[in-house]
Coordinates of C-alpha atoms in Angstrom, one line a residue:
Chain A
M763 CA -12.4 -28.6 -22.1
N764 CA -16.1 -29.3 -22.6
Q765 CA -15.8 -31.5 -19.5
L766 CA -14.6 -28.5 -17.7
R767 CA -17.8 -26.7 -18.6
M768 CA -19.7 -29.4 -16.8
F769 CA -18.4 -28.1 -13.5
N770 CA -19.8 -24.9 -12.0
M771 CA -17.3 -22.5 -13.5
G772 CA -19.8 -19.7 -13.5
Q773 CA -19.7 -19.4 -9.7
A774 CA -15.9 -19.5 -9.7
A775 CA -15.9 -16.8 -12.3
A776 CA -18.4 -14.7 -10.3
Y777 CA -16.0 -15.0 -7.3
G778 CA -13.1 -14.0 -9.7
M779 CA -15.1 -10.9 -10.7
I780 CA -15.6 -10.0 -7.0
Q781 CA -11.8 -10.4 -6.5
I782 CA -11.0 -8.2 -9.5
T783 CA -13.5 -5.6 -8.4
L784 CA -12.0 -5.7 -4.9
I785 CA -8.5 -5.2 -6.3
V786 CA -9.6 -2.3 -8.5
I787 CA -11.5 -0.6 -5.5
V788 CA -8.4 -1.0 -3.3
L789 CA -6.1 0.5 -5.9
F790 CA -8.5 3.3 -6.5
I791 CA -8.8 4.2 -2.8
S792 CA -5.0 3.9 -2.3
N793 CA -4.5 6.3 -5.3
K794 CA -7.3 8.7 -4.5
F795 CA -6.8 9.1 -0.7
F796 CA -3.2 8.1 -0.1
G797 CA -1.6 9.1 -3.4
I798 CA -0.1 5.6 -4.0
K799 CA 0.4 4.8 -7.7
A800 CA -0.8 1.4 -8.8
E801 CA 2.7 0.5 -10.0
K802 CA 4.1 1.3 -6.5
A803 CA 1.3 -0.5 -4.6
L804 CA 1.7 -3.6 -6.8
Chain B
M665 CA 20.3 6.3 31.3
I666 CA 18.9 7.1 27.8
K667 CA 21.1 4.4 26.3
N668 CA 19.7 1.8 28.8
R669 CA 16.2 3.0 28.0
D670 CA 16.8 2.6 24.3
T671 CA 18.3 -0.8 24.6
R672 CA 15.3 -1.9 26.7
L673 CA 12.9 -0.6 24.0
T674 CA 14.9 -2.4 21.3
V675 CA 14.6 -5.7 23.3
W676 CA 10.9 -5.2 23.9
L677 CA 10.2 -4.6 20.2
L678 CA 12.6 -7.3 19.0
L679 CA 11.3 -10.0 21.2
P680 CA 7.8 -10.5 19.6
V681 CA 9.3 -10.1 16.1
A682 CA 11.9 -12.8 16.8
L683 CA 9.3 -15.0 18.5
V684 CA 6.9 -14.9 15.5
L685 CA 9.7 -15.5 13.0
V686 CA 11.1 -18.5 15.0
A687 CA 7.6 -20.0 15.7
Y688 CA 6.0 -19.5 12.2
V689 CA 8.9 -19.3 9.7
L690 CA 11.9 -21.2 11.1
Y691 CA 10.2 -23.9 13.2
P692 CA 7.8 -25.1 10.4
S693 CA 10.8 -25.2 7.9
L694 CA 12.8 -27.2 10.4
R695 CA 9.9 -29.6 10.9
T696 CA 9.7 -30.2 7.2
F697 CA 13.5 -30.8 7.0
I698 CA 13.3 -33.3 9.9
E699 CA 10.4 -35.1 8.2
S700 CA 12.5 -35.3 5.0
L701 CA 15.2 -37.2 7.0
Q702 CA 12.7 -39.9 8.1
K703 CA 12.7 -43.1 6.2
D704 CA 11.2 -46.3 7.4
G705 CA 11.2 -44.9 11.0
M706 CA 15.0 -44.2 10.8
I707 CA 16.9 -40.9 10.4
S708 CA 18.7 -41.1 7.1
L709 CA 19.4 -39.3 3.8
G710 CA 17.5 -42.1 2.0
N711 CA 14.7 -39.8 0.7
Y712 CA 17.3 -37.5 -0.9
Q713 CA 19.0 -40.5 -2.4
D714 CA 15.7 -41.6 -3.8
F715 CA 15.0 -38.1 -5.2
F716 CA 18.2 -38.0 -7.2
V717 CA 18.9 -41.6 -8.1
Q718 CA 15.3 -43.1 -8.4
E719 CA 15.0 -45.3 -11.4
S720 CA 11.9 -43.5 -12.8
K721 CA 13.6 -40.1 -12.4
T722 CA 10.3 -38.4 -12.0
N723 CA 11.5 -36.1 -9.3
L724 CA 14.6 -35.0 -11.2
E725 CA 12.5 -34.6 -14.3
A726 CA 10.1 -32.3 -12.3
L727 CA 13.0 -30.3 -10.9
W728 CA 14.5 -29.8 -14.4
N729 CA 11.1 -29.0 -15.8
S730 CA 10.5 -26.3 -13.1
V731 CA 13.9 -24.7 -13.9
Y732 CA 13.4 -25.0 -17.6
I733 CA 9.9 -23.4 -17.6
S734 CA 11.2 -20.7 -15.2
L735 CA 14.1 -19.8 -17.4
L736 CA 11.9 -19.7 -20.5
S737 CA 9.3 -17.6 -18.6
V738 CA 12.1 -15.1 -17.7
L739 CA 13.2 -14.9 -21.3
V740 CA 9.7 -14.4 -22.8
S741 CA 8.6 -11.9 -20.1
A742 CA 11.8 -9.9 -20.6
L743 CA 11.3 -9.9 -24.4
I744 CA 7.8 -8.3 -23.9
G745 CA 8.3 -6.2 -20.8
I746 CA 11.7 -4.4 -21.6
P747 CA 10.8 -3.1 -25.1
L748 CA 7.3 -2.0 -23.8
A749 CA 9.1 0.0 -21.0
F750 CA 11.3 1.7 -23.6
I751 CA 8.4 2.5 -26.0
F752 CA 6.2 4.0 -23.3
N753 CA 8.9 5.9 -21.5
R754 CA 11.0 7.1 -24.4
Y755 CA 8.4 7.9 -27.1
D756 CA 5.4 10.1 -27.2
F757 CA 2.4 9.2 -29.4
P758 CA -1.4 9.6 -29.2
G759 CA -2.9 7.5 -26.3
R760 CA 0.5 6.7 -24.8
S761 CA -0.6 7.4 -21.2
F762 CA -3.7 5.2 -21.6
F763 CA -1.8 2.3 -23.2
S764 CA 1.0 2.5 -20.5
S765 CA -1.7 2.2 -17.8
A766 CA -3.4 -0.7 -19.6
A767 CA -0.1 -2.5 -19.7
I768 CA -0.3 -3.3 -16.0
L769 CA -3.8 -4.9 -16.4
P770 CA -2.6 -8.5 -16.1
I771 CA -1.6 -7.9 -12.4
V772 CA -5.2 -7.5 -11.4
L773 CA -6.1 -11.0 -12.7
P774 CA -6.2 -13.6 -9.8
S775 CA -4.1 -16.6 -10.7
L776 CA -6.6 -19.4 -10.5
V777 CA -9.5 -17.7 -12.4
G778 CA -6.9 -16.2 -14.8
V779 CA -5.8 -19.7 -15.9
M780 CA -9.4 -20.6 -16.2
A781 CA -10.0 -17.6 -18.5
F782 CA -7.1 -18.6 -20.7
M783 CA -8.5 -22.2 -21.1
F784 CA -11.9 -20.8 -22.1
L785 CA -10.3 -18.3 -24.5
Y786 CA -7.5 -20.2 -26.2
G787 CA -8.1 -23.9 -25.3
E788 CA -9.3 -26.5 -27.8
S789 CA -13.0 -25.5 -27.3
G790 CA -11.9 -21.9 -26.6
L791 CA -13.7 -18.8 -27.9
V792 CA -10.9 -17.4 -30.0
P793 CA -9.8 -20.6 -32.0
N794 CA -13.5 -21.4 -32.6
A795 CA -14.4 -17.9 -33.7
I796 CA -11.4 -18.0 -36.2
K797 CA -12.6 -21.5 -37.3
D798 CA -16.2 -20.3 -37.9
L799 CA -15.0 -17.0 -39.5
F800 CA -12.8 -18.7 -42.1
G801 CA -14.9 -21.9 -42.5
L802 CA -12.0 -24.1 -41.3
D803 CA -12.5 -27.9 -40.6
K804 CA -10.8 -27.7 -37.2
V805 CA -9.5 -25.0 -34.8
P806 CA -6.3 -23.3 -36.1
F807 CA -4.6 -23.4 -32.8
K808 CA -5.1 -24.3 -29.1
I809 CA -3.0 -23.7 -26.0
G810 CA -1.9 -26.4 -23.6
G811 CA 1.2 -28.2 -22.4
V812 CA 4.5 -26.2 -22.1
S813 CA 3.5 -23.5 -24.6
G814 CA 0.2 -23.0 -22.6
I815 CA 2.1 -22.5 -19.3
L816 CA 4.6 -20.2 -21.1
I817 CA 1.8 -18.0 -22.6
V818 CA 0.1 -17.7 -19.2
H819 CA 3.4 -16.9 -17.5
A820 CA 4.4 -14.4 -20.1
Y821 CA 1.0 -12.6 -19.9
T822 CA 1.0 -12.4 -16.1
M823 CA 4.8 -11.8 -15.5
Y824 CA 6.0 -9.4 -18.2
V825 CA 4.5 -6.7 -16.0
Y826 CA 7.3 -7.2 -13.5
F827 CA 9.9 -6.4 -16.2
Y828 CA 7.7 -3.5 -17.5
M829 CA 7.3 -1.9 -14.1
T830 CA 10.8 -2.3 -12.8
V831 CA 12.5 -1.3 -16.0
S832 CA 10.1 1.7 -16.5
A833 CA 11.1 3.0 -13.0
A834 CA 14.8 2.6 -13.8
I835 CA 14.5 4.3 -17.2
N836 CA 12.8 7.3 -15.5
K837 CA 15.6 7.6 -13.0
I838 CA 18.3 7.8 -15.8
D839 CA 19.8 11.3 -16.1
P840 CA 19.4 12.2 -19.9
S841 CA 22.6 14.2 -19.7
L842 CA 24.6 10.9 -19.4
E843 CA 23.3 9.7 -22.8
E844 CA 23.7 13.2 -24.3
A845 CA 27.3 13.3 -23.2
A846 CA 28.0 9.9 -24.9
Y847 CA 26.3 11.1 -28.1
N848 CA 28.4 14.3 -28.0
L849 CA 31.6 12.2 -27.7
G850 CA 30.6 10.5 -31.0
A851 CA 29.0 7.2 -29.8
N852 CA 26.3 5.8 -32.0
K853 CA 22.8 4.7 -30.7
F854 CA 23.8 1.1 -30.2
K855 CA 27.0 2.0 -28.3
V856 CA 25.1 4.5 -26.1
F857 CA 22.5 1.8 -25.3
W858 CA 25.1 -0.9 -24.6
K859 CA 27.7 1.1 -22.7
V860 CA 25.5 3.7 -20.9
T861 CA 21.8 2.8 -20.7
F862 CA 21.9 -1.0 -20.3
P863 CA 24.4 -1.0 -17.4
L864 CA 22.2 1.5 -15.5
L865 CA 19.2 -0.8 -16.1
T866 CA 21.0 -4.0 -14.9
P867 CA 19.8 -3.9 -11.3
A868 CA 16.2 -3.6 -12.4
I869 CA 16.5 -6.3 -15.0
V870 CA 18.2 -8.7 -12.5
A871 CA 15.6 -8.0 -9.9
A872 CA 12.7 -8.6 -12.4
S873 CA 14.4 -11.7 -13.7
L874 CA 14.8 -13.3 -10.3
L875 CA 11.3 -12.3 -9.3
V876 CA 9.8 -13.9 -12.4
F877 CA 12.1 -17.0 -12.0
M878 CA 11.0 -17.5 -8.4
I879 CA 7.3 -17.0 -9.2
S880 CA 7.6 -19.4 -12.1
M881 CA 9.3 -22.0 -9.9
A882 CA 6.3 -21.7 -7.5
S883 CA 3.7 -21.8 -10.3
F884 CA 0.9 -24.1 -9.5
S885 CA -2.4 -23.1 -11.3
A886 CA -1.0 -23.0 -14.9
P887 CA 0.8 -26.4 -14.9
F888 CA -2.1 -28.0 -13.0
F889 CA -4.9 -26.9 -15.3
L890 CA -3.1 -26.4 -18.6
A891 CA -0.6 -29.2 -18.7
G892 CA -2.0 -32.0 -16.6
G893 CA 0.7 -34.5 -17.5
Y894 CA 3.6 -32.1 -17.3
R895 CA 5.7 -32.6 -14.1
V896 CA 6.9 -29.6 -12.2
L897 CA 8.1 -29.7 -8.6
S898 CA 5.3 -27.6 -7.0
L899 CA 2.8 -30.1 -8.5
Q900 CA 4.8 -33.1 -7.4
I901 CA 4.7 -31.9 -3.8
Y902 CA 0.9 -31.6 -4.0
F903 CA 0.5 -35.0 -5.6
S904 CA 2.8 -36.6 -3.0
K905 CA 0.7 -35.1 -0.3
I906 CA -2.5 -36.3 -1.9
N907 CA -1.0 -39.8 -2.1
G908 CA 0.0 -39.7 1.5
D909 CA 3.8 -39.9 0.8
M910 CA 4.5 -37.2 3.3
E911 CA 8.2 -38.0 3.6
I912 CA 8.7 -37.6 -0.1
A913 CA 6.6 -34.4 -0.1
A914 CA 8.9 -33.1 2.7
T915 CA 12.0 -33.9 0.7
Q916 CA 10.6 -32.3 -2.5
S917 CA 9.6 -29.2 -0.4
V918 CA 13.2 -28.9 1.1
I919 CA 14.8 -29.2 -2.4
L920 CA 12.4 -26.6 -3.9
S921 CA 13.1 -24.3 -0.8
I922 CA 16.9 -24.7 -1.3
V923 CA 16.6 -23.7 -5.0
S924 CA 14.3 -20.7 -4.2
I925 CA 16.3 -19.4 -1.2
S926 CA 19.6 -19.7 -3.2
F927 CA 18.0 -17.4 -5.8
L928 CA 17.0 -14.9 -3.0
L929 CA 20.5 -14.9 -1.6
F930 CA 22.0 -14.5 -5.1
M931 CA 19.7 -11.5 -5.7
R932 CA 20.8 -9.9 -2.5
W933 CA 24.5 -10.5 -3.4
Y934 CA 24.2 -9.3 -6.9
Q935 CA 22.4 -6.1 -6.0
N936 CA 25.1 -5.3 -3.3
R937 CA 28.0 -6.2 -5.7
K938 CA 28.2 -3.0 -7.7
D939 CA 27.3 0.6 -7.1
Y940 CA 24.9 1.7 -9.8
R941 CA 24.2 5.2 -8.4
M942 CA 24.3 8.2 -10.6
A943 CA 25.4 11.8 -9.8
S944 CA 22.0 13.0 -11.2
K945 CA 21.0 16.6 -11.4
G946 CA 17.4 15.5 -10.9
I947 CA 16.4 15.9 -14.5
G948 CA 13.7 13.4 -15.4
A949 CA 13.6 11.3 -18.6
H950 CA 12.4 13.0 -21.7
R951 CA 10.3 11.5 -24.5
S952 CA 10.8 12.0 -28.2
E953 CA 7.6 12.6 -30.1
V954 CA 6.9 10.2 -32.9
K955 CA 6.7 12.5 -35.9
N956 CA 6.3 10.1 -38.8
P957 CA 2.4 9.9 -39.3
F958 CA 2.6 6.3 -40.5
M959 CA 4.6 5.2 -37.5
K960 CA 2.2 7.1 -35.3
W961 CA -0.8 5.2 -36.6
V962 CA 1.1 1.9 -36.4
M963 CA 1.8 2.5 -32.7
V964 CA -1.8 3.5 -32.0
V965 CA -3.3 0.5 -33.8
T966 CA -0.8 -1.9 -32.2
G967 CA -1.7 -0.3 -28.8
I968 CA -5.4 -0.8 -29.3
I969 CA -4.9 -4.5 -30.4
G970 CA -2.6 -4.9 -27.3
V971 CA -5.2 -3.5 -24.9
I972 CA -7.9 -5.8 -26.4
I973 CA -5.6 -8.9 -25.9
L974 CA -4.8 -7.8 -22.4
L975 CA -8.5 -7.3 -21.5
L976 CA -9.8 -10.5 -23.1
P977 CA -9.2 -12.7 -20.0
H978 CA -11.0 -10.2 -17.8
F979 CA -13.9 -10.1 -20.2
T980 CA -14.0 -13.9 -20.4
I981 CA -14.3 -14.1 -16.6
L982 CA -17.1 -11.6 -16.7
L983 CA -18.8 -13.6 -19.5
L984 CA -18.4 -16.9 -17.6
S985 CA -19.8 -15.3 -14.5
L986 CA -23.0 -14.4 -16.4
V987 CA -23.5 -18.0 -17.8
P988 CA -25.9 -20.0 -15.6
D989 CA -24.8 -23.5 -14.4
G990 CA -25.3 -26.2 -17.0
T991 CA -26.3 -24.0 -19.9
W992 CA -22.8 -24.0 -21.7
T993 CA -21.7 -27.6 -22.0
F994 CA -21.3 -28.8 -25.6
Q995 CA -22.3 -25.6 -27.4
T996 CA -19.5 -23.5 -29.0
Y997 CA -20.7 -20.2 -27.6
P998 CA -22.9 -19.5 -24.6
T999 CA -26.5 -18.7 -25.3
V1000 CA -28.0 -17.9 -21.9
F1001 CA -26.9 -14.9 -19.7
N1002 CA -28.2 -13.8 -16.3
V1003 CA -26.9 -12.9 -12.8
E1004 CA -27.9 -16.2 -11.2
N1005 CA -24.3 -17.0 -10.2
Y1006 CA -24.0 -13.7 -8.3
R1007 CA -27.4 -14.2 -6.7
L1008 CA -26.4 -17.7 -5.5
L1009 CA -23.1 -16.4 -4.3
F1010 CA -24.8 -14.0 -1.9
E1011 CA -28.1 -15.9 -1.2
D1012 CA -27.2 -19.6 -1.0
P1013 CA -25.8 -20.1 2.5
N1014 CA -23.7 -23.0 1.3
I1015 CA -22.0 -20.8 -1.3
F1016 CA -22.0 -17.5 0.7
K1017 CA -20.3 -19.1 3.8
P1018 CA -17.1 -20.0 2.0
L1019 CA -17.0 -16.5 0.4
R1020 CA -17.5 -14.9 3.9
N1021 CA -14.7 -17.3 5.2
S1022 CA -12.4 -16.1 2.5
L1023 CA -12.9 -12.4 3.3
L1024 CA -12.7 -13.0 7.1
M1025 CA -9.5 -15.0 6.8
A1026 CA -8.0 -12.3 4.6
V1027 CA -9.0 -9.5 7.1
I1028 CA -7.5 -11.4 10.1
A1029 CA -4.3 -12.2 8.3
T1030 CA -3.9 -8.6 6.9
L1031 CA -4.5 -7.0 10.4
A1032 CA -1.8 -9.3 11.8
N1033 CA 0.5 -8.4 8.9
L1034 CA -0.1 -4.7 9.5
V1035 CA 0.9 -4.9 13.2
F1036 CA 3.8 -7.2 12.7
G1037 CA 5.1 -5.5 9.6
V1038 CA 5.2 -2.1 11.2
I1039 CA 7.0 -3.3 14.3
A1040 CA 9.5 -5.5 12.4
S1041 CA 10.3 -2.8 9.9
Y1042 CA 10.8 -0.2 12.7
V1043 CA 13.2 -2.6 14.5
L1044 CA 15.1 -3.4 11.3
V1045 CA 15.5 0.1 10.0
K1046 CA 15.7 2.3 13.2
R1047 CA 17.3 0.1 15.8
K1048 CA 20.8 -1.4 16.2
F1049 CA 21.2 -5.0 17.5
V1050 CA 23.3 -8.1 16.9
G1051 CA 21.9 -10.5 14.4
K1052 CA 20.0 -7.9 12.3
S1053 CA 21.0 -9.7 9.0
L1054 CA 19.6 -12.9 10.3
V1055 CA 16.2 -11.3 11.2
D1056 CA 16.2 -9.6 7.8
I1057 CA 16.7 -12.9 6.0
L1058 CA 14.0 -14.6 8.1
V1059 CA 11.6 -11.8 7.2
M1060 CA 12.4 -12.3 3.5
I1061 CA 12.2 -16.1 3.5
P1062 CA 8.4 -16.4 3.1
W1063 CA 8.7 -14.3 -0.1
A1064 CA 11.3 -16.8 -1.5
L1065 CA 9.4 -19.9 -0.5
P1066 CA 6.7 -21.2 -2.9
A1067 CA 3.2 -21.1 -1.4
T1068 CA 3.0 -24.9 -1.7
V1069 CA 6.1 -25.2 0.4
I1070 CA 4.7 -22.8 3.1
G1071 CA 1.5 -24.9 3.1
M1072 CA 3.5 -28.1 3.6
N1073 CA 5.7 -26.5 6.3
L1074 CA 2.6 -25.6 8.2
I1075 CA 1.2 -29.1 7.9
F1076 CA 4.3 -30.7 9.3
A1077 CA 4.6 -28.1 12.1
F1078 CA 0.9 -27.9 13.2
N1079 CA -0.6 -31.3 12.6
E1080 CA 0.1 -32.1 16.2
P1081 CA -0.2 -29.9 19.3
S1082 CA 2.8 -27.7 19.9
V1083 CA 3.8 -24.8 22.1
F1084 CA 3.6 -22.4 19.1
S1085 CA 0.0 -23.4 18.4
F1086 CA -1.0 -23.1 22.1
G1087 CA -1.3 -26.9 22.5
Q1088 CA -3.8 -27.1 19.6
I1089 CA -3.8 -29.0 16.3
L1090 CA -4.2 -26.2 13.7
V1091 CA -4.3 -28.3 10.5
G1092 CA -7.9 -28.6 9.3
T1093 CA -9.1 -25.7 11.5
F1094 CA -10.2 -22.2 10.5
W1095 CA -7.0 -20.7 11.8
I1096 CA -4.4 -22.5 9.6
L1097 CA -5.3 -20.4 6.6
P1098 CA -5.1 -16.9 8.2
L1099 CA -1.7 -18.1 9.6
A1100 CA -0.6 -19.2 6.1
Y1101 CA -1.6 -15.9 4.6
F1102 CA 0.1 -14.0 7.4
I1103 CA 3.4 -15.8 7.0
R1104 CA 3.3 -15.6 3.2
H1105 CA 2.7 -11.8 3.2
I1106 CA 5.2 -10.8 6.0
P1107 CA 7.7 -9.5 3.5
L1108 CA 5.2 -7.4 1.6
V1109 CA 4.4 -5.1 4.5
V1110 CA 7.9 -5.1 5.9
R1111 CA 9.5 -4.2 2.5
S1112 CA 7.1 -1.4 1.7
T1113 CA 7.4 0.1 5.2
N1114 CA 11.2 -0.2 5.1
A1115 CA 11.2 1.9 1.9
V1116 CA 9.5 4.8 3.7
L1117 CA 11.3 4.4 7.1
E1118 CA 14.7 4.5 5.4
Q1119 CA 13.9 8.0 4.1
L1120 CA 12.7 9.2 7.5
D1121 CA 15.4 11.3 9.2
D1122 CA 16.2 10.2 12.7
S1123 CA 16.2 13.8 13.9
I1124 CA 12.3 14.0 13.6
E1125 CA 11.9 11.2 16.2
E1126 CA 14.7 12.7 18.3
A1127 CA 13.0 16.2 18.3
A1128 CA 9.8 14.7 19.6
R1129 CA 11.5 12.7 22.3
N1130 CA 13.6 15.8 23.3
L1131 CA 10.3 17.7 23.7
G1132 CA 9.3 15.1 26.3
A1133 CA 7.1 12.8 24.3
K1134 CA 7.2 9.1 25.3
W1135 CA 8.3 6.6 22.5
F1136 CA 4.8 5.2 21.9
Y1137 CA 3.3 8.7 21.7
T1138 CA 6.1 9.8 19.3
F1139 CA 5.5 6.7 17.2
R1140 CA 1.7 7.2 17.1
R1141 CA 1.6 10.9 16.5
V1142 CA 4.8 11.5 14.4
I1143 CA 6.3 8.4 12.8
F1144 CA 3.2 6.4 11.9
P1145 CA 1.4 9.3 10.0
I1146 CA 4.6 9.8 8.0
I1147 CA 5.1 6.2 7.1
M1148 CA 1.4 5.4 6.5
P1149 CA 1.5 5.4 2.7
G1150 CA 4.2 2.8 2.7
V1151 CA 2.5 0.7 5.4
L1152 CA -0.8 0.9 3.5
S1153 CA 0.6 0.0 0.1
G1154 CA 2.1 -3.2 1.5
T1155 CA -1.0 -3.9 3.6
L1156 CA -3.4 -3.5 0.7
L1157 CA -1.3 -5.8 -1.5
A1158 CA -1.3 -8.4 1.3
F1159 CA -5.1 -8.2 1.5
I1160 CA -5.5 -8.5 -2.3
E1161 CA -3.1 -11.5 -2.3
S1162 CA -5.0 -13.1 0.6
V1163 CA -8.3 -12.8 -1.1
G1164 CA -6.9 -14.1 -4.5
N1165 CA -4.4 -16.8 -3.6
S1166 CA -5.6 -20.4 -3.6
R1167 CA -2.4 -22.4 -3.2
P1168 CA -2.0 -22.6 0.6
R1169 CA -5.7 -23.4 0.6
S1170 CA -5.3 -26.5 -1.5
C1171 CA -2.7 -27.8 0.9
C1172 CA -4.1 -27.0 4.3
T1173 CA -7.9 -27.0 4.3
R1174 CA -10.5 -29.4 5.1
F1175 CA -13.7 -29.1 3.1
Q1176 CA -15.8 -27.9 6.0
T1177 CA -13.7 -24.9 6.7
G1178 CA -12.6 -24.2 3.2
P1179 CA -12.9 -20.8 1.6
Y1180 CA -14.6 -20.2 -1.8
P1181 CA -12.4 -21.4 -4.7
L1182 CA -12.1 -24.9 -3.2
K1183 CA -15.8 -25.4 -3.3
S1184 CA -16.4 -24.7 -7.0

């Protein structure tokens, strides 16, 4: 586990945060403009 | 005349759909199968014999482990998802709406970074066990996740949502008068549930069970990171490929495909076996208000704890993303926070290029999915032709196949020039990944478009055609605007999956063309 921290996990996490943000934006747009509920879209 | 014109249109629409399915779904699978029959330069069943009778039994053990983990994942996910669906759809209490929305949070967690977050949260040096250890002055951490239990916890967290969503939808469709009639006839609560409610929920439970089973069978990130020594078939394929045992990798891929496709066919058969329709009067489900103040508080407090647990992995990723490289190694908790990782992500060309590659590949694959999905769905739903069931099954196969298998199929098919790759070697180039994403997400767009097209009355198209509109004009101005929500919902999901999925990448890419997660 501590060995895992030696790798650059921060950048992977930053990429993960961008992924999560993208998913949330896409769900928000689909709900706001096309009336698609998150449950249906997913 | 009109019939001839219609037949010609069907052929013109069907031709590209069939060509794509043969070239990129059927042909790669056949190439893997042929590879699995090669042993010492001869055609034989030797690899299959080795798989089942090998002395070390590693492959059989991996197959059994995959099935075992998948069955347990179904059970645990069902035990969480089904009661939650009942609580949120049958009872009313303060915060219910918020808690029910929060229950789908795990679905926005990308698989690879999700597993990473679990390791940092609940692993041996994880934040939660260490916080408990420090809080209570313990000598060592009270618990840690890893091995089979670690895989199960990650699977339960990410997959109970499928039970929750499908069972919630089914509960809302149940006509309350059916249960009221049973109560009026003297049945008790248990009997009403067992004889009326449960049979009506069966299709949803079966669909969710098989979905979870298939996703667990294909699971890669959780066994890879959380249980290094635990053999599952999707990992065995990857290791065989890394070791250069391509014939063994092909055999393992074929066996995993057979198990997965069998479950897809079983699901189709089971759903068509019985008619679960209700003669509903269109009355929605009603919720009973929780009146007991103590129970009300219990539910609210449990809901808040649940939301915190659900949000912890997301917060962990946020926390990790703010910790600069090399500042959190042997310390229990991170001490330095800044936005250096984000700055590097966008400013360092070596880091930004893979990120740009990821997004570009996802956009290309999604556009192809959009065009193909709409045409394929229209042909399947609105046109009559011989072999429709076969096309339908070919469309669904990429959904049943684990991503690792799709990656292997593409390697065997396109590691040499072929007519379907326009005489080029695709493996190791930029184009192999958009192709992998495109194949993987064909069913998403087709299924969501099918759902809307099936509800579209044929008379709408006929009316436009009778008024003199050409087919393409009718499609562009009448049909497409109506089916757009369905098309978009599948397309958006395909895009999200393309950005987040890492498994085809680990099989097909070379370092130079790789997208982001492989570089970190």
